Amino acid sequence: MEEVLRRENLIASHARVVKNGGAPGVDGMNIEELWGHCQQHWARIREELHGGTYVPQPVRRVEIPKPEGVGTRTLGIPTVLDRMIQQALLQVLQPIFDPTFSDGSFGFRPGRSAHDAVARASEHIAAGYGWVVDLDLEKFFDRVNHDVLMARVARRVKDKRVLLLIRRYLQAGMMEGGVVSPRGEGTPQGGPLSPLLSNILLDELDKELEQRGHRFVRYADDCNVYVRSEEAGKRVMASLESFLAKRLRLKINRDKSAVARPAERKFLGYTVTRRKKPTLKVAPQSEKRLKRKLAPLFRRGRGRLLVDTIGDLSRILRGWVAYFRLAQVTTCFQRLDEWVRRKLRCIVWRQWKDGRTRVRKLRELGVDLRREGTGAWSRGPWWNAGARHMNLAVPVASLRDLGLVSLLDEHRRLARSG
């Protein structure tokens, strides 16, 4: 606890919380107010932490859409003060635990990334492990058993004040609509400490897989085990289901878990081709997810300047293609480029509103209406956005001049730069 409360550690913790930003917790205090609050009350808070009497405030319940677009995921947002204390704990505990974690674990670890996990998975497939045991843990963050987790933390941490504080963070209630619900299990997503605690618990799964000699990649609660045959995969799935239930009190989600060819599954947004030599590509679900994310932006674009819509759009596209820069198959980027341009032309067509304006605008942009004709305009904005007259009126070059990023060109640039 003395190391957690060391001045340099707390200053670094405060800086990280400020950098991460985020919404206020149940007390309504925002990031900007945290420093002044600490100056005024830190002597008392420090004494409570030293004496083991500090009690965290409940977390604020927030529901966010799941990436697949079906259902929601529950986040627990701690107060900014509790985020700072959790971050201070993390900075002391991570150097203790991280060096002991498995080489097959990649999620939320210093110096490791999702790209590293995808690259390792690709190596296993290329080595001839052509079947994957894709494990999905049922409501993992909601089902973590506190006693099982704390027993594993206590193996390396002996300060009872730290152990008590971690347990209190696990048990902090969740507030919704002014009512606090107590927590008997689970580690709410949203706090700085949760990823490390999940890795501590699931490290036992990693060690079991290592002991059995399996090739695997785990990123947080997303775990893939690579084997050479379907029969071997089924045996691994059955044995791991039993292991997780008995040792960690966790359940496998049978609907989302499977033994299959890697090309039939996705891992961290990627999948592979069905070729003899599999190559990485963007999973179809990831392409659909991007389209869902961009839909509100295109809807808002009807009442905005096109250059402003393109500015917001290009920032999202740059981040998306940077994440998927490992993909070796580029047809997805070309297909999305065409879709994005058509959506933008659809916005322009809608903004022109009526036939008279459309005729005038098309002529101003150099479209020969005698040659192109206007008889098919009644077919709707989306059809017209893909028709020759709109491609001539709003060519690729003009969209590029307004700042539109080409996913295909950006991917090629990133590939060249390494």
PDB file of N, CA and C in Angstrom, residues 321-358:
ATOM      1  N   VAL A 321      -8.762   1.536 -41.058  1.00  0.00           N
ATOM      2  CA  VAL A 321      -7.806   0.860 -41.943  1.00  0.00           C
ATOM      3  C   VAL A 321      -6.469   0.662 -41.235  1.00  0.00           C
ATOM      4  N   ALA A 322      -6.134   1.529 -40.282  1.00  0.00           N
ATOM      5  CA  ALA A 322      -4.897   1.324 -39.513  1.00  0.00           C
ATOM      6  C   ALA A 322      -4.991   0.042 -38.694  1.00  0.00           C
ATOM      7  N   TYR A 323      -6.176  -0.219 -38.136  1.00  0.00           N
ATOM      8  CA  TYR A 323      -6.338  -1.458 -37.366  1.00  0.00           C
ATOM      9  C   TYR A 323      -6.264  -2.674 -38.286  1.00  0.00           C
ATOM     10  N   PHE A 324      -6.832  -2.574 -39.474  1.00  0.00           N
ATOM     11  CA  PHE A 324      -6.879  -3.730 -40.380  1.00  0.00           C
ATOM     12  C   PHE A 324      -5.729  -3.719 -41.396  1.00  0.00           C
ATOM     13  N   ARG A 325      -4.642  -3.069 -41.063  1.00  0.00           N
ATOM     14  CA  ARG A 325      -3.517  -3.002 -41.990  1.00  0.00           C
ATOM     15  C   ARG A 325      -2.829  -4.354 -42.191  1.00  0.00           C
ATOM     16  N   LEU A 326      -3.069  -5.320 -41.307  1.00  0.00           N
ATOM     17  CA  LEU A 326      -2.466  -6.643 -41.468  1.00  0.00           C
ATOM     18  C   LEU A 326      -3.147  -7.463 -42.557  1.00  0.00           C
ATOM     19  N   ALA A 327      -4.329  -7.052 -42.991  1.00  0.00           N
ATOM     20  CA  ALA A 327      -5.074  -7.817 -43.997  1.00  0.00           C
ATOM     21  C   ALA A 327      -4.272  -7.905 -45.291  1.00  0.00           C
ATOM     22  N   GLN A 328      -4.206  -9.113 -45.837  1.00  0.00           N
ATOM     23  CA  GLN A 328      -3.478  -9.339 -47.090  1.00  0.00           C
ATOM     24  C   GLN A 328      -4.424  -9.353 -48.295  1.00  0.00           C
ATOM     25  N   VAL A 329      -5.696  -9.524 -48.051  1.00  0.00           N
ATOM     26  CA  VAL A 329      -6.705  -9.492 -49.118  1.00  0.00           C
ATOM     27  C   VAL A 329      -7.340  -8.100 -49.110  1.00  0.00           C
ATOM     28  N   THR A 330      -7.285  -7.416 -50.262  1.00  0.00           N
ATOM     29  CA  THR A 330      -7.671  -5.998 -50.292  1.00  0.00           C
ATOM     30  C   THR A 330      -9.031  -5.731 -50.925  1.00  0.00           C
ATOM     31  N   THR A 331      -9.743  -6.775 -51.358  1.00  0.00           N
ATOM     32  CA  THR A 331     -11.036  -6.544 -52.018  1.00  0.00           C
ATOM     33  C   THR A 331     -12.027  -5.828 -51.105  1.00  0.00           C
ATOM     34  N   CYS A 332     -11.932  -6.074 -49.811  1.00  0.00           N
ATOM     35  CA  CYS A 332     -12.834  -5.419 -48.851  1.00  0.00           C
ATOM     36  C   CYS A 332     -12.648  -3.908 -48.881  1.00  0.00           C
ATOM     37  N   PHE A 333     -11.400  -3.444 -48.937  1.00  0.00           N
ATOM     38  CA  PHE A 333     -11.131  -2.005 -48.940  1.00  0.00           C
ATOM     39  C   PHE A 333     -11.678  -1.354 -50.216  1.00  0.00           C
ATOM     40  N   GLN A 334     -11.502  -2.024 -51.338  1.00  0.00           N
ATOM     41  CA  GLN A 334     -12.031  -1.496 -52.599  1.00  0.00           C
ATOM     42  C   GLN A 334     -13.557  -1.440 -52.572  1.00  0.00           C
ATOM     43  N   ARG A 335     -14.168  -2.490 -52.051  1.00  0.00           N
ATOM     44  CA  ARG A 335     -15.637  -2.547 -51.982  1.00  0.00           C
ATOM     45  C   ARG A 335     -16.171  -1.444 -51.061  1.00  0.00           C
ATOM     46  N   LEU A 336     -15.527  -1.218 -49.943  1.00  0.00           N
ATOM     47  CA  LEU A 336     -15.971  -0.176 -49.016  1.00  0.00           C
ATOM     48  C   LEU A 336     -15.746   1.218 -49.595  1.00  0.00           C
ATOM     49  N   ASP A 337     -14.643   1.400 -50.321  1.00  0.00           N
ATOM     50  CA  ASP A 337     -14.413   2.691 -50.985  1.00  0.00           C
ATOM     51  C   ASP A 337     -15.574   3.031 -51.909  1.00  0.00           C
ATOM     52  N   GLU A 338     -16.001   2.068 -52.704  1.00  0.00           N
ATOM     53  CA  GLU A 338     -17.106   2.295 -53.637  1.00  0.00           C
ATOM     54  C   GLU A 338     -18.400   2.593 -52.892  1.00  0.00           C
ATOM     55  N   TRP A 339     -18.626   1.877 -51.801  1.00  0.00           N
ATOM     56  CA  TRP A 339     -19.845   2.084 -51.004  1.00  0.00           C
ATOM     57  C   TRP A 339     -19.853   3.475 -50.377  1.00  0.00           C
ATOM     58  N   VAL A 340     -18.707   3.895 -49.819  1.00  0.00           N
ATOM     59  CA  VAL A 340     -18.616   5.218 -49.187  1.00  0.00           C
ATOM     60  C   VAL A 340     -18.876   6.316 -50.211  1.00  0.00           C
ATOM     61  N   ARG A 341     -18.255   6.197 -51.388  1.00  0.00           N
ATOM     62  CA  ARG A 341     -18.464   7.236 -52.424  1.00  0.00           C
ATOM     63  C   ARG A 341     -19.915   7.287 -52.855  1.00  0.00           C
ATOM     64  N   ARG A 342     -20.541   6.149 -52.957  1.00  0.00           N
ATOM     65  CA  ARG A 342     -21.952   6.139 -53.359  1.00  0.00           C
ATOM     66  C   ARG A 342     -22.826   6.776 -52.269  1.00  0.00           C
ATOM     67  N   LYS A 343     -22.511   6.516 -51.005  1.00  0.00           N
ATOM     68  CA  LYS A 343     -23.276   7.145 -49.911  1.00  0.00           C
ATOM     69  C   LYS A 343     -23.125   8.667 -49.948  1.00  0.00           C
ATOM     70  N   LEU A 344     -21.933   9.148 -50.265  1.00  0.00           N
ATOM     71  CA  LEU A 344     -21.716  10.593 -50.337  1.00  0.00           C
ATOM     72  C   LEU A 344     -22.465  11.195 -51.524  1.00  0.00           C
ATOM     73  N   ARG A 345     -22.458  10.502 -52.648  1.00  0.00           N
ATOM     74  CA  ARG A 345     -23.225  10.992 -53.803  1.00  0.00           C
ATOM     75  C   ARG A 345     -24.723  10.982 -53.501  1.00  0.00           C
ATOM     76  N   CYS A 346     -25.141  10.021 -52.688  1.00  0.00           N
ATOM     77  CA  CYS A 346     -26.546   9.965 -52.277  1.00  0.00           C
ATOM     78  C   CYS A 346     -26.912  11.197 -51.444  1.00  0.00           C
ATOM     79  N   ILE A 347     -25.983  11.604 -50.578  1.00  0.00           N
ATOM     80  CA  ILE A 347     -26.212  12.814 -49.782  1.00  0.00           C
ATOM     81  C   ILE A 347     -26.363  14.021 -50.696  1.00  0.00           C
ATOM     82  N   VAL A 348     -25.461  14.135 -51.681  1.00  0.00           N
ATOM     83  CA  VAL A 348     -25.518  15.273 -52.611  1.00  0.00           C
ATOM     84  C   VAL A 348     -26.842  15.278 -53.371  1.00  0.00           C
ATOM     85  N   TRP A 349     -27.259  14.114 -53.844  1.00  0.00           N
ATOM     86  CA  TRP A 349     -28.524  14.010 -54.588  1.00  0.00           C
ATOM     87  C   TRP A 349     -29.706  14.459 -53.723  1.00  0.00           C
ATOM     88  N   ARG A 350     -29.703  14.033 -52.459  1.00  0.00           N
ATOM     89  CA  ARG A 350     -30.786  14.437 -51.549  1.00  0.00           C
ATOM     90  C   ARG A 350     -30.745  15.940 -51.279  1.00  0.00           C
ATOM     91  N   GLN A 351     -29.556  16.497 -51.163  1.00  0.00           N
ATOM     92  CA  GLN A 351     -29.433  17.933 -50.871  1.00  0.00           C
ATOM     93  C   GLN A 351     -29.940  18.788 -52.026  1.00  0.00           C
ATOM     94  N   TRP A 352     -29.887  18.256 -53.230  1.00  0.00           N
ATOM     95  CA  TRP A 352     -30.405  19.007 -54.371  1.00  0.00           C
ATOM     96  C   TRP A 352     -31.940  19.032 -54.385  1.00  0.00           C
ATOM     97  N   LYS A 353     -32.552  18.113 -53.693  1.00  0.00           N
ATOM     98  CA  LYS A 353     -33.983  18.097 -53.347  1.00  0.00           C
ATOM     99  C   LYS A 353     -34.959  17.891 -54.514  1.00  0.00           C
ATOM    100  N   ASP A 354     -35.048  18.807 -55.475  1.00  0.00           N
ATOM    101  CA  ASP A 354     -36.079  18.678 -56.510  1.00  0.00           C
ATOM    102  C   ASP A 354     -35.461  18.586 -57.899  1.00  0.00           C
ATOM    103  N   GLY A 355     -36.302  18.195 -58.860  1.00  0.00           N
ATOM    104  CA  GLY A 355     -35.824  17.952 -60.212  1.00  0.00           C
ATOM    105  C   GLY A 355     -35.180  19.156 -60.861  1.00  0.00           C
ATOM    106  N   ARG A 356     -35.781  20.342 -60.661  1.00  0.00           N
ATOM    107  CA  ARG A 356     -35.246  21.550 -61.292  1.00  0.00           C
ATOM    108  C   ARG A 356     -33.829  21.848 -60.795  1.00  0.00           C
ATOM    109  N   THR A 357     -33.640  21.729 -59.464  1.00  0.00           N
ATOM    110  CA  THR A 357     -32.309  21.971 -58.891  1.00  0.00           C
ATOM    111  C   THR A 357     -31.311  20.938 -59.393  1.00  0.00           C
ATOM    112  N   ARG A 358     -31.748  19.697 -59.508  1.00  0.00           N
ATOM    113  CA  ARG A 358     -30.849  18.627 -59.950  1.00  0.00           C
ATOM    114  C   ARG A 358     -30.397  18.859 -61.381  1.00  0.00           C
TER     115      ARG A 358
END
